[in-house]
mmCIF file of C-alpha atoms and ligand atoms in Angstrom:
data_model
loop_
_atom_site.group_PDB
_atom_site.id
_atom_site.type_symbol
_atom_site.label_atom_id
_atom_site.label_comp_id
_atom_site.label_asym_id
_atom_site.label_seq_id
_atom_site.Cartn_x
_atom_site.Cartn_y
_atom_site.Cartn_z
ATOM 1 C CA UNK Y 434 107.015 126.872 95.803
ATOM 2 C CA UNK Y 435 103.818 126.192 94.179
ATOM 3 C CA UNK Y 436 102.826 122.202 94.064
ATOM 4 C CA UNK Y 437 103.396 121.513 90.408
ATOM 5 C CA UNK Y 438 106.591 123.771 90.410
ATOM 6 C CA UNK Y 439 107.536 121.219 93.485
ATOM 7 C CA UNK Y 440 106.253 118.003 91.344
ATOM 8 C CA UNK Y 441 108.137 118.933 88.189
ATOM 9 C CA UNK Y 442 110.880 120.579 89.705
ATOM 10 C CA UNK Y 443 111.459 117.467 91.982
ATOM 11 C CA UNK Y 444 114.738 115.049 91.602
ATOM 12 C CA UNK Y 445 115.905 111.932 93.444
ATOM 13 C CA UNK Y 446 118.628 113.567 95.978
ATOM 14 C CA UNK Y 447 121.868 111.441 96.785
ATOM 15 C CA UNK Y 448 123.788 113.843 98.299
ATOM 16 C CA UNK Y 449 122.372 116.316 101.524
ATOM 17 C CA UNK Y 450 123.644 118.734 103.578
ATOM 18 C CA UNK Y 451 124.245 117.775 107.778
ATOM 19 C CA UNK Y 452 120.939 120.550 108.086
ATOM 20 C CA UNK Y 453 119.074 118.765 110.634
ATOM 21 C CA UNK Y 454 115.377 118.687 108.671
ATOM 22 C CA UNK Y 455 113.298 120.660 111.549
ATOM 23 C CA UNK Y 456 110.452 119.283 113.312
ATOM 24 C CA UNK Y 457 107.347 121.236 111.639
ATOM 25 C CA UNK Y 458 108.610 120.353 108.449
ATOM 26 C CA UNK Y 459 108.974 117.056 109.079
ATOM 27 C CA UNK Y 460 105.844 116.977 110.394
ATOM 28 C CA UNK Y 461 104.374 118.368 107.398
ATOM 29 C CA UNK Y 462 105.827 116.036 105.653
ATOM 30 C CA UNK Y 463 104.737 113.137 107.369
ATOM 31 C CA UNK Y 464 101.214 114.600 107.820
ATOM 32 C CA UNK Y 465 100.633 114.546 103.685
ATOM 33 C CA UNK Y 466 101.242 110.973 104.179
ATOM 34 C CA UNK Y 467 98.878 110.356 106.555
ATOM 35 C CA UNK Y 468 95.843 112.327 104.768
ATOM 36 C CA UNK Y 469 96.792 110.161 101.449
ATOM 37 C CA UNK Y 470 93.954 108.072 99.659
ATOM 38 C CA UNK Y 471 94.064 104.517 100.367
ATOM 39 C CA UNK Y 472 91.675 101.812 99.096
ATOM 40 C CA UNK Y 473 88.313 102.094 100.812
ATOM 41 C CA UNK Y 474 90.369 104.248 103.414
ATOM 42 C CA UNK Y 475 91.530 101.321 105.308
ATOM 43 C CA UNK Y 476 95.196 103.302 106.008
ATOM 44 C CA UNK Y 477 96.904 100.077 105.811
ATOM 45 C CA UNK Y 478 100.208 101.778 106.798
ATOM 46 C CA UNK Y 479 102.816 102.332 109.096
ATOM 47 C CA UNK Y 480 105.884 104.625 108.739
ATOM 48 C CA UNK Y 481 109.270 104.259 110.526
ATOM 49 C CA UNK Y 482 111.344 107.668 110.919
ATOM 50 C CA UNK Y 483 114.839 106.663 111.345
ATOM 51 C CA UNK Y 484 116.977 109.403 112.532
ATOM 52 C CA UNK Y 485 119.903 106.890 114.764
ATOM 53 C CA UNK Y 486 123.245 106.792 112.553
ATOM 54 C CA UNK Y 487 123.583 103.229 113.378
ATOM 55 C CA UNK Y 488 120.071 102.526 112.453
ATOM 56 C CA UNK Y 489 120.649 104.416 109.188
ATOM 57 C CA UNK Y 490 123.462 101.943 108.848
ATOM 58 C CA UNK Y 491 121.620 98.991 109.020
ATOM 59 C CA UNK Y 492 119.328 100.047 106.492
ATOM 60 C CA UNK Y 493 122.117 99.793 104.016
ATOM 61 C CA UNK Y 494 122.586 97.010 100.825
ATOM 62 C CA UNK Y 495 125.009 96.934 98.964
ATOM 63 C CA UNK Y 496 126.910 100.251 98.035
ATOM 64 C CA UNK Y 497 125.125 101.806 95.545
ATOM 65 C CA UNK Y 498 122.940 103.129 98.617
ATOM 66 C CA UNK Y 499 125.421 104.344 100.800
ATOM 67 C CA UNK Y 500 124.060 107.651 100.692
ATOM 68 C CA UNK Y 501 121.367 106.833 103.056
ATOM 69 C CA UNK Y 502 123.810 107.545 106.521
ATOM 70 C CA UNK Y 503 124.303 111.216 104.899
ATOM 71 C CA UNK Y 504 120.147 111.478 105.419
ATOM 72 C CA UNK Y 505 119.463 113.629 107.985
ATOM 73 C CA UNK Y 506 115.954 111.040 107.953
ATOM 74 C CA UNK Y 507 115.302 107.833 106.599
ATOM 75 C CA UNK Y 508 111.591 107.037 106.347
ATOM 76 C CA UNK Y 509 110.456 103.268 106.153
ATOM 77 C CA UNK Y 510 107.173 102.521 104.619
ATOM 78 C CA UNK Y 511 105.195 99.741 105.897
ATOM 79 C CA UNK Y 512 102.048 97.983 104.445
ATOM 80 C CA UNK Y 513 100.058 95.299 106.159
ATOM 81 C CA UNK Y 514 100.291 92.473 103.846
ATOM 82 C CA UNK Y 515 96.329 91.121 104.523
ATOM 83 C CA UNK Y 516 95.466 93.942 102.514
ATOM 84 C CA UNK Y 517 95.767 93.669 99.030
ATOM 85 C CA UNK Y 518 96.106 96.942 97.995
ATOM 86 C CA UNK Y 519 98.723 98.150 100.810
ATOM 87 C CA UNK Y 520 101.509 98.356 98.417
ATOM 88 C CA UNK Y 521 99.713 100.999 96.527
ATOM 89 C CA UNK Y 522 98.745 102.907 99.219
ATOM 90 C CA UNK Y 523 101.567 103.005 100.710
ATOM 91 C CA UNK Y 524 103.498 103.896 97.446
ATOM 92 C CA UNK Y 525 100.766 106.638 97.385
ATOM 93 C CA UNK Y 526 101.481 108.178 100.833
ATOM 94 C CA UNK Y 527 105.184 107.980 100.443
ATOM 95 C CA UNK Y 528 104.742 109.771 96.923
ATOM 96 C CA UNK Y 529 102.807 112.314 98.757
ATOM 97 C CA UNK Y 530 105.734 112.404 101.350
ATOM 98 C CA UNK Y 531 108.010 112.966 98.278
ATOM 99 C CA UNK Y 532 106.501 115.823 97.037
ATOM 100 C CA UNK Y 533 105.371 117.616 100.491
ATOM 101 C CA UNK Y 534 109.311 117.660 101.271
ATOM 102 C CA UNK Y 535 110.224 119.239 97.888
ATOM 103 C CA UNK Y 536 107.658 121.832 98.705
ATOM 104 C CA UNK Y 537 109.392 122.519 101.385
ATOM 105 C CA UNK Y 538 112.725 122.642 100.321
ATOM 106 C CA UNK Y 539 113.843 119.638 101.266
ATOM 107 C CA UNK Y 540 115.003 116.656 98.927
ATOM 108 C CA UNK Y 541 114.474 112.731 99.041
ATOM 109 C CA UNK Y 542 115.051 109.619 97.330
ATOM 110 C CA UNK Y 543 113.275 106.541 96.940
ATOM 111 C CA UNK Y 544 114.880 103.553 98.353
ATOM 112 C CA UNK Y 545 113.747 100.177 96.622
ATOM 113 C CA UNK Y 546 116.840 98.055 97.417
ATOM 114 C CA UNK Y 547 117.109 97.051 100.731
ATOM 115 C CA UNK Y 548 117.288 93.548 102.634
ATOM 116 C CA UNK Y 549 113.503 93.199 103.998
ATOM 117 C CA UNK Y 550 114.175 90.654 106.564
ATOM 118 C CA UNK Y 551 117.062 92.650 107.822
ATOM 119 C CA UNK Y 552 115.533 95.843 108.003
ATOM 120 C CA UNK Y 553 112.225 94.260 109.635
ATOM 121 C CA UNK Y 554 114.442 92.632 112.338
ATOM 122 C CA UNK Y 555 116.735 95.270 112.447
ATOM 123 C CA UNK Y 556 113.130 97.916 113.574
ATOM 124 C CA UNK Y 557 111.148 95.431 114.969
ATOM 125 C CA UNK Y 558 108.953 95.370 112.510
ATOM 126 C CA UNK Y 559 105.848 92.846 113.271
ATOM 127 C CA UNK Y 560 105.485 89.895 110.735
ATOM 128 C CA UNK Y 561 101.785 91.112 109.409
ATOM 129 C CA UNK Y 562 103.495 94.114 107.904
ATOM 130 C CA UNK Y 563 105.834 94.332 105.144
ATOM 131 C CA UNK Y 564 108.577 96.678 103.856
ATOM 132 C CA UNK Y 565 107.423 98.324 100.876
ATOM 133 C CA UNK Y 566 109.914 101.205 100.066
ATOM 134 C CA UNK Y 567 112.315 103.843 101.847
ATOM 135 C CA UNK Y 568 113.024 107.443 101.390
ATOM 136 C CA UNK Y 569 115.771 109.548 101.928
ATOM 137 C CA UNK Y 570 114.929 113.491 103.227
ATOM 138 C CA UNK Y 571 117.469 116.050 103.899
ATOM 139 C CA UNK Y 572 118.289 119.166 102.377
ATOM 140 C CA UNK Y 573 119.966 119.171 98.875
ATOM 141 C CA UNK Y 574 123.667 119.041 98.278
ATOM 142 C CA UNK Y 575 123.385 118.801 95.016
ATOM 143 C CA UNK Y 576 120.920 119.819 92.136
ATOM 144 C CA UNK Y 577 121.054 116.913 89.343
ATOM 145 C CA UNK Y 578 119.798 117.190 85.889
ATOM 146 C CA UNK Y 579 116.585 116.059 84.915
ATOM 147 C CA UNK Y 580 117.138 112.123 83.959
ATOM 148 C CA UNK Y 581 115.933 111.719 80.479
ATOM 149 C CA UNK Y 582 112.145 110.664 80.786
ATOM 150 C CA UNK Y 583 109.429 109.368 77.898
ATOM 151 C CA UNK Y 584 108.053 111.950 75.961
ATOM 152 C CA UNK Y 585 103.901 111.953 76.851
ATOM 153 C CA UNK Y 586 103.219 110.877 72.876
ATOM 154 C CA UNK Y 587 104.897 107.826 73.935
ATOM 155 C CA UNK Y 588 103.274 106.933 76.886
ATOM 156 C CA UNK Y 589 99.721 108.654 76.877
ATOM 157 C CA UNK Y 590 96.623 107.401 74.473
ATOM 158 C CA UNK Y 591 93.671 108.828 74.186
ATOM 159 C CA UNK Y 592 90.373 106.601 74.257
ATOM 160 C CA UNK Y 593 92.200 103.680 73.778
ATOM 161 C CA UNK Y 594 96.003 102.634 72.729
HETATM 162 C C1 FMN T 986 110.173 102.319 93.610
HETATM 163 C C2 FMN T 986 111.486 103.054 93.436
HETATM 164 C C3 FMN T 986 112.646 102.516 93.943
HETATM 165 C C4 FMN T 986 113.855 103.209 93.839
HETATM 166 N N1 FMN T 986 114.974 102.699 94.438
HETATM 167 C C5 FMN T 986 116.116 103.414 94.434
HETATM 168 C C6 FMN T 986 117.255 102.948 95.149
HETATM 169 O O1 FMN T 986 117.243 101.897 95.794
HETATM 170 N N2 FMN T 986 118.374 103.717 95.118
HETATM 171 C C7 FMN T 986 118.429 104.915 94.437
HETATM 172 O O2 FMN T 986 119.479 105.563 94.465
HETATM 173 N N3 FMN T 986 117.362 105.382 93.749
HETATM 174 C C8 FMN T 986 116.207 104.667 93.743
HETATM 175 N N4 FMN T 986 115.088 105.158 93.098
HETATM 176 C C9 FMN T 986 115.149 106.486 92.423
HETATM 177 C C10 FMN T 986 115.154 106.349 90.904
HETATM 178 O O3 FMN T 986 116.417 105.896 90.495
HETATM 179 C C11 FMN T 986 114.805 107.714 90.277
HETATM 180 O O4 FMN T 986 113.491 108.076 90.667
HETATM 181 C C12 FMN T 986 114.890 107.697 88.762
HETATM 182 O O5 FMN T 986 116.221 107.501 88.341
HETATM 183 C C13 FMN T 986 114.366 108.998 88.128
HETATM 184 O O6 FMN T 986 115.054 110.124 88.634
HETATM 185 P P1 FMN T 986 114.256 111.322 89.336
HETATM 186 O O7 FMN T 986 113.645 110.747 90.597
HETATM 187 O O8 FMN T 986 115.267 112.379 89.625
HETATM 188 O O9 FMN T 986 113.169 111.764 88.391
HETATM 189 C C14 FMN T 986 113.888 104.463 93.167
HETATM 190 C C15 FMN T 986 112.690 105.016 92.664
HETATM 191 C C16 FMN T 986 111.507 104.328 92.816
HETATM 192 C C17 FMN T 986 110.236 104.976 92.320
#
């Protein structure tokens, strides 16, 4: 699949198949967060791969998110919060993440609602670093319409608003 086919061809997956992801494409998929741009390159990141049902588990609020146990892999995004642009660049690497794994084949979802002082306790997560977001990987179950989204005349202005 060719990177923009993977970009606009790419949808938040909520439902996966027990296809174990395998480990060179996880790794590539962990590798285009790693080489992601980051504020004066500082890397201010650190990403948890949670493959242990129980772990999975944990990760859970709520029950809107209860698809998270079917993910084969649950990745945990981490920014160290003395840096002030570590939210971004981790948002950045996990985007990257995002769309390495749909170039691949494999689908993910963002996970922005989670308990951050459970989950940090739950990985033993040091205090310096924060929980930023989650995503889901695993290979589709499922292949959902595209969500209605802004029309660029509505959102994009040329030399000025
Ligand atoms: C920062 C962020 C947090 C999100 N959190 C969740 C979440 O907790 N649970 C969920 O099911 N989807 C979550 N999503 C996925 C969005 O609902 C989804 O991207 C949106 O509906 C558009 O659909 P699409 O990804 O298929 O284009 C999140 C997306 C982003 C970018």
């Amino acid at each position: 699949m060719s990177l923009l086919d993977a970009i606009f061809k790419r949808r938040s997956i909520r439902r996966y198949k027990k296809q174990p992801i395998p480990e060179d494409v996880l790794k590539n998929i962990l590798e285009a967060g790693r080489l992601a741009p980051s504020a004066n390159n500082l890397q201010p990141w650190h990403f948890i791969v949670v493959t242990d049902q129980k772990l999975k588990e944990g990760l859970i609020r709520g029950t809107w998110n209860r698809f998270m146990k079917d993910a084969p892999v649950v990745i945990v995004g981490c920014g160290d919060e003395r840096d002030k642009w570590s939210t971004v660049d981790v948002a950045i690497a996990l985007e990257n993440m995002v769309i390495a794994a749909a170039a691949q084949g494999v689908g993910s979802c963002w996970i922005g609602d989670f308990d951050e002082e459970k989950v940090k306790k739950l990985l033993n997560i040091p205090n310096h670093l924060k929980v930023i977001a989650m995503i889901t990987l695993g290979y589709p179950d499922e292949e959902p319409e595209m969500p209605s989204k802004k029309k660029l005349e509505e959102i994009v202005h040329y030399n000025g608003f």
